[in-house]
C-alpha cells in the first residue's frame, strides 16, 4: 500500500492512456470528484502521513527540516573527507538527505556495511555500474548531531582496523 500526490491538468486526462489498472490517474480523479476512491484506501499509510505532516508543522515546516538535513549532510561530508573518503558529487550537486561516497581504498561495500551495522549504523549500496565503487548515507529520521559524531567515530575505527 502507498499514497502519492499527483498534479495533473484535467483537460489532458482524456488523452492519458492508462498502463495499469491501479495507476489510472483519470479513474482516480473521477472517483475523487465523487468523494470516493477506486480501491480500498491504505488507511494506516494515510494516518502515518497525517501524523508526519503534523510533526513537520510543529517543527516549523519544510525549511527548518531541510536546513537540519543540510547541516547533518555537511557534517557527514566533512567528517568523511577528513578520513580520506571522498563524496561522489560536489555538495551543490548532492541531495541534502542522501549522499554517495567512494568506498575506502581496499574495502568493498559488504565489509564496510557489516562493520558499520555491527556498530549500529546502516548504509546503502550504490546502484547499477556504481555499485562496486560507492556507498550511500542518508541523514533523515530521528537522528542527532551526536549520532553523526558516532558515525564518523565508527568509520575512523573501521579504517584504523583495516
PDB file of C-alpha atoms in Angstrom, residues 46-117:
ATOM      1  CA  UNK A  46      -2.807   7.875   5.449  1.00  0.00           C
ATOM      2  CA  UNK A  47      -2.772   8.044   9.263  1.00  0.00           C
ATOM      3  CA  UNK A  48       1.031   7.888   9.198  1.00  0.00           C
ATOM      4  CA  UNK A  49       1.171  10.641   6.560  1.00  0.00           C
ATOM      5  CA  UNK A  50      -1.193  12.789   8.631  1.00  0.00           C
ATOM      6  CA  UNK A  51       0.973  12.353  11.736  1.00  0.00           C
ATOM      7  CA  UNK A  52       4.147  13.123   9.768  1.00  0.00           C
ATOM      8  CA  UNK A  53       2.581  16.335   8.449  1.00  0.00           C
ATOM      9  CA  UNK A  54       1.520  17.332  11.979  1.00  0.00           C
ATOM     10  CA  UNK A  55       5.078  16.788  13.241  1.00  0.00           C
ATOM     11  CA  UNK A  56       6.537  18.685  10.283  1.00  0.00           C
ATOM     12  CA  UNK A  57       4.258  21.619  11.112  1.00  0.00           C
ATOM     13  CA  UNK A  58       5.248  21.507  14.785  1.00  0.00           C
ATOM     14  CA  UNK A  59       8.897  21.707  13.746  1.00  0.00           C
ATOM     15  CA  UNK A  60       8.304  24.827  11.661  1.00  0.00           C
ATOM     16  CA  UNK A  61       7.691  23.319   8.227  1.00  0.00           C
ATOM     17  CA  UNK A  62       9.869  22.043   5.431  1.00  0.00           C
ATOM     18  CA  UNK A  63      12.523  24.792   5.515  1.00  0.00           C
ATOM     19  CA  UNK A  64      13.839  24.092   9.031  1.00  0.00           C
ATOM     20  CA  UNK A  65      13.735  20.367   8.257  1.00  0.00           C
ATOM     21  CA  UNK A  66      15.770  20.893   5.077  1.00  0.00           C
ATOM     22  CA  UNK A  67      18.250  23.096   6.966  1.00  0.00           C
ATOM     23  CA  UNK A  68      18.686  20.366   9.575  1.00  0.00           C
ATOM     24  CA  UNK A  69      19.306  17.752   6.877  1.00  0.00           C
ATOM     25  CA  UNK A  70      21.782  20.089   5.194  1.00  0.00           C
ATOM     26  CA  UNK A  71      23.694  20.581   8.473  1.00  0.00           C
ATOM     27  CA  UNK A  72      23.808  16.830   9.027  1.00  0.00           C
ATOM     28  CA  UNK A  73      24.844  16.170   5.446  1.00  0.00           C
ATOM     29  CA  UNK A  74      27.668  18.716   5.681  1.00  0.00           C
ATOM     30  CA  UNK A  75      28.825  17.240   8.968  1.00  0.00           C
ATOM     31  CA  UNK A  76      28.963  13.731   7.462  1.00  0.00           C
ATOM     32  CA  UNK A  77      30.736  15.058   4.349  1.00  0.00           C
ATOM     33  CA  UNK A  78      33.335  16.936   6.386  1.00  0.00           C
ATOM     34  CA  UNK A  79      33.963  14.020   8.714  1.00  0.00           C
ATOM     35  CA  UNK A  80      34.387  11.531   5.896  1.00  0.00           C
ATOM     36  CA  UNK A  81      36.603  13.905   3.907  1.00  0.00           C
ATOM     37  CA  UNK A  82      38.923  14.206   6.932  1.00  0.00           C
ATOM     38  CA  UNK A  83      39.165  10.411   6.879  1.00  0.00           C
ATOM     39  CA  UNK A  84      40.032  10.389   3.172  1.00  0.00           C
ATOM     40  CA  UNK A  85      36.600   9.266   1.953  1.00  0.00           C
ATOM     41  CA  UNK A  86      35.558  11.448  -0.959  1.00  0.00           C
ATOM     42  CA  UNK A  87      31.980  12.240  -1.965  1.00  0.00           C
ATOM     43  CA  UNK A  88      30.844  11.141  -5.412  1.00  0.00           C
ATOM     44  CA  UNK A  89      29.315  14.548  -6.213  1.00  0.00           C
ATOM     45  CA  UNK A  90      30.071  18.127  -5.287  1.00  0.00           C
ATOM     46  CA  UNK A  91      27.945  19.440  -2.424  1.00  0.00           C
ATOM     47  CA  UNK A  92      25.866  21.673  -4.702  1.00  0.00           C
ATOM     48  CA  UNK A  93      25.016  18.631  -6.859  1.00  0.00           C
ATOM     49  CA  UNK A  94      24.043  16.410  -3.934  1.00  0.00           C
ATOM     50  CA  UNK A  95      20.793  15.838  -2.135  1.00  0.00           C
ATOM     51  CA  UNK A  96      20.629  17.070   1.450  1.00  0.00           C
ATOM     52  CA  UNK A  97      19.124  13.767   2.578  1.00  0.00           C
ATOM     53  CA  UNK A  98      21.094  11.114   0.669  1.00  0.00           C
ATOM     54  CA  UNK A  99      24.710  11.394  -0.449  1.00  0.00           C
ATOM     55  CA  UNK A 100      27.045   8.979  -2.206  1.00  0.00           C
ATOM     56  CA  UNK A 101      30.694   8.412  -1.287  1.00  0.00           C
ATOM     57  CA  UNK A 102      33.538   6.456  -2.831  1.00  0.00           C
ATOM     58  CA  UNK A 103      34.337   3.264  -0.970  1.00  0.00           C
ATOM     59  CA  UNK A 104      37.557   3.459   1.046  1.00  0.00           C
ATOM     60  CA  UNK A 105      40.583   2.039  -0.772  1.00  0.00           C
ATOM     61  CA  UNK A 106      40.807  -1.707  -0.321  1.00  0.00           C
ATOM     62  CA  UNK A 107      37.361  -2.109   1.197  1.00  0.00           C
ATOM     63  CA  UNK A 108      34.278  -3.484  -0.505  1.00  0.00           C
ATOM     64  CA  UNK A 109      30.729  -2.469   0.261  1.00  0.00           C
ATOM     65  CA  UNK A 110      29.797  -5.655   2.150  1.00  0.00           C
ATOM     66  CA  UNK A 111      32.730  -5.356   4.557  1.00  0.00           C
ATOM     67  CA  UNK A 112      32.013  -1.673   5.224  1.00  0.00           C
ATOM     68  CA  UNK A 113      28.274  -2.287   5.578  1.00  0.00           C
ATOM     69  CA  UNK A 114      28.749  -5.173   8.018  1.00  0.00           C
ATOM     70  CA  UNK A 115      31.334  -3.302  10.119  1.00  0.00           C
ATOM     71  CA  UNK A 116      29.063  -0.275  10.409  1.00  0.00           C
ATOM     72  CA  UNK A 117      25.994  -2.422  11.095  1.00  0.00           C
TER      73      UNK A 117
END
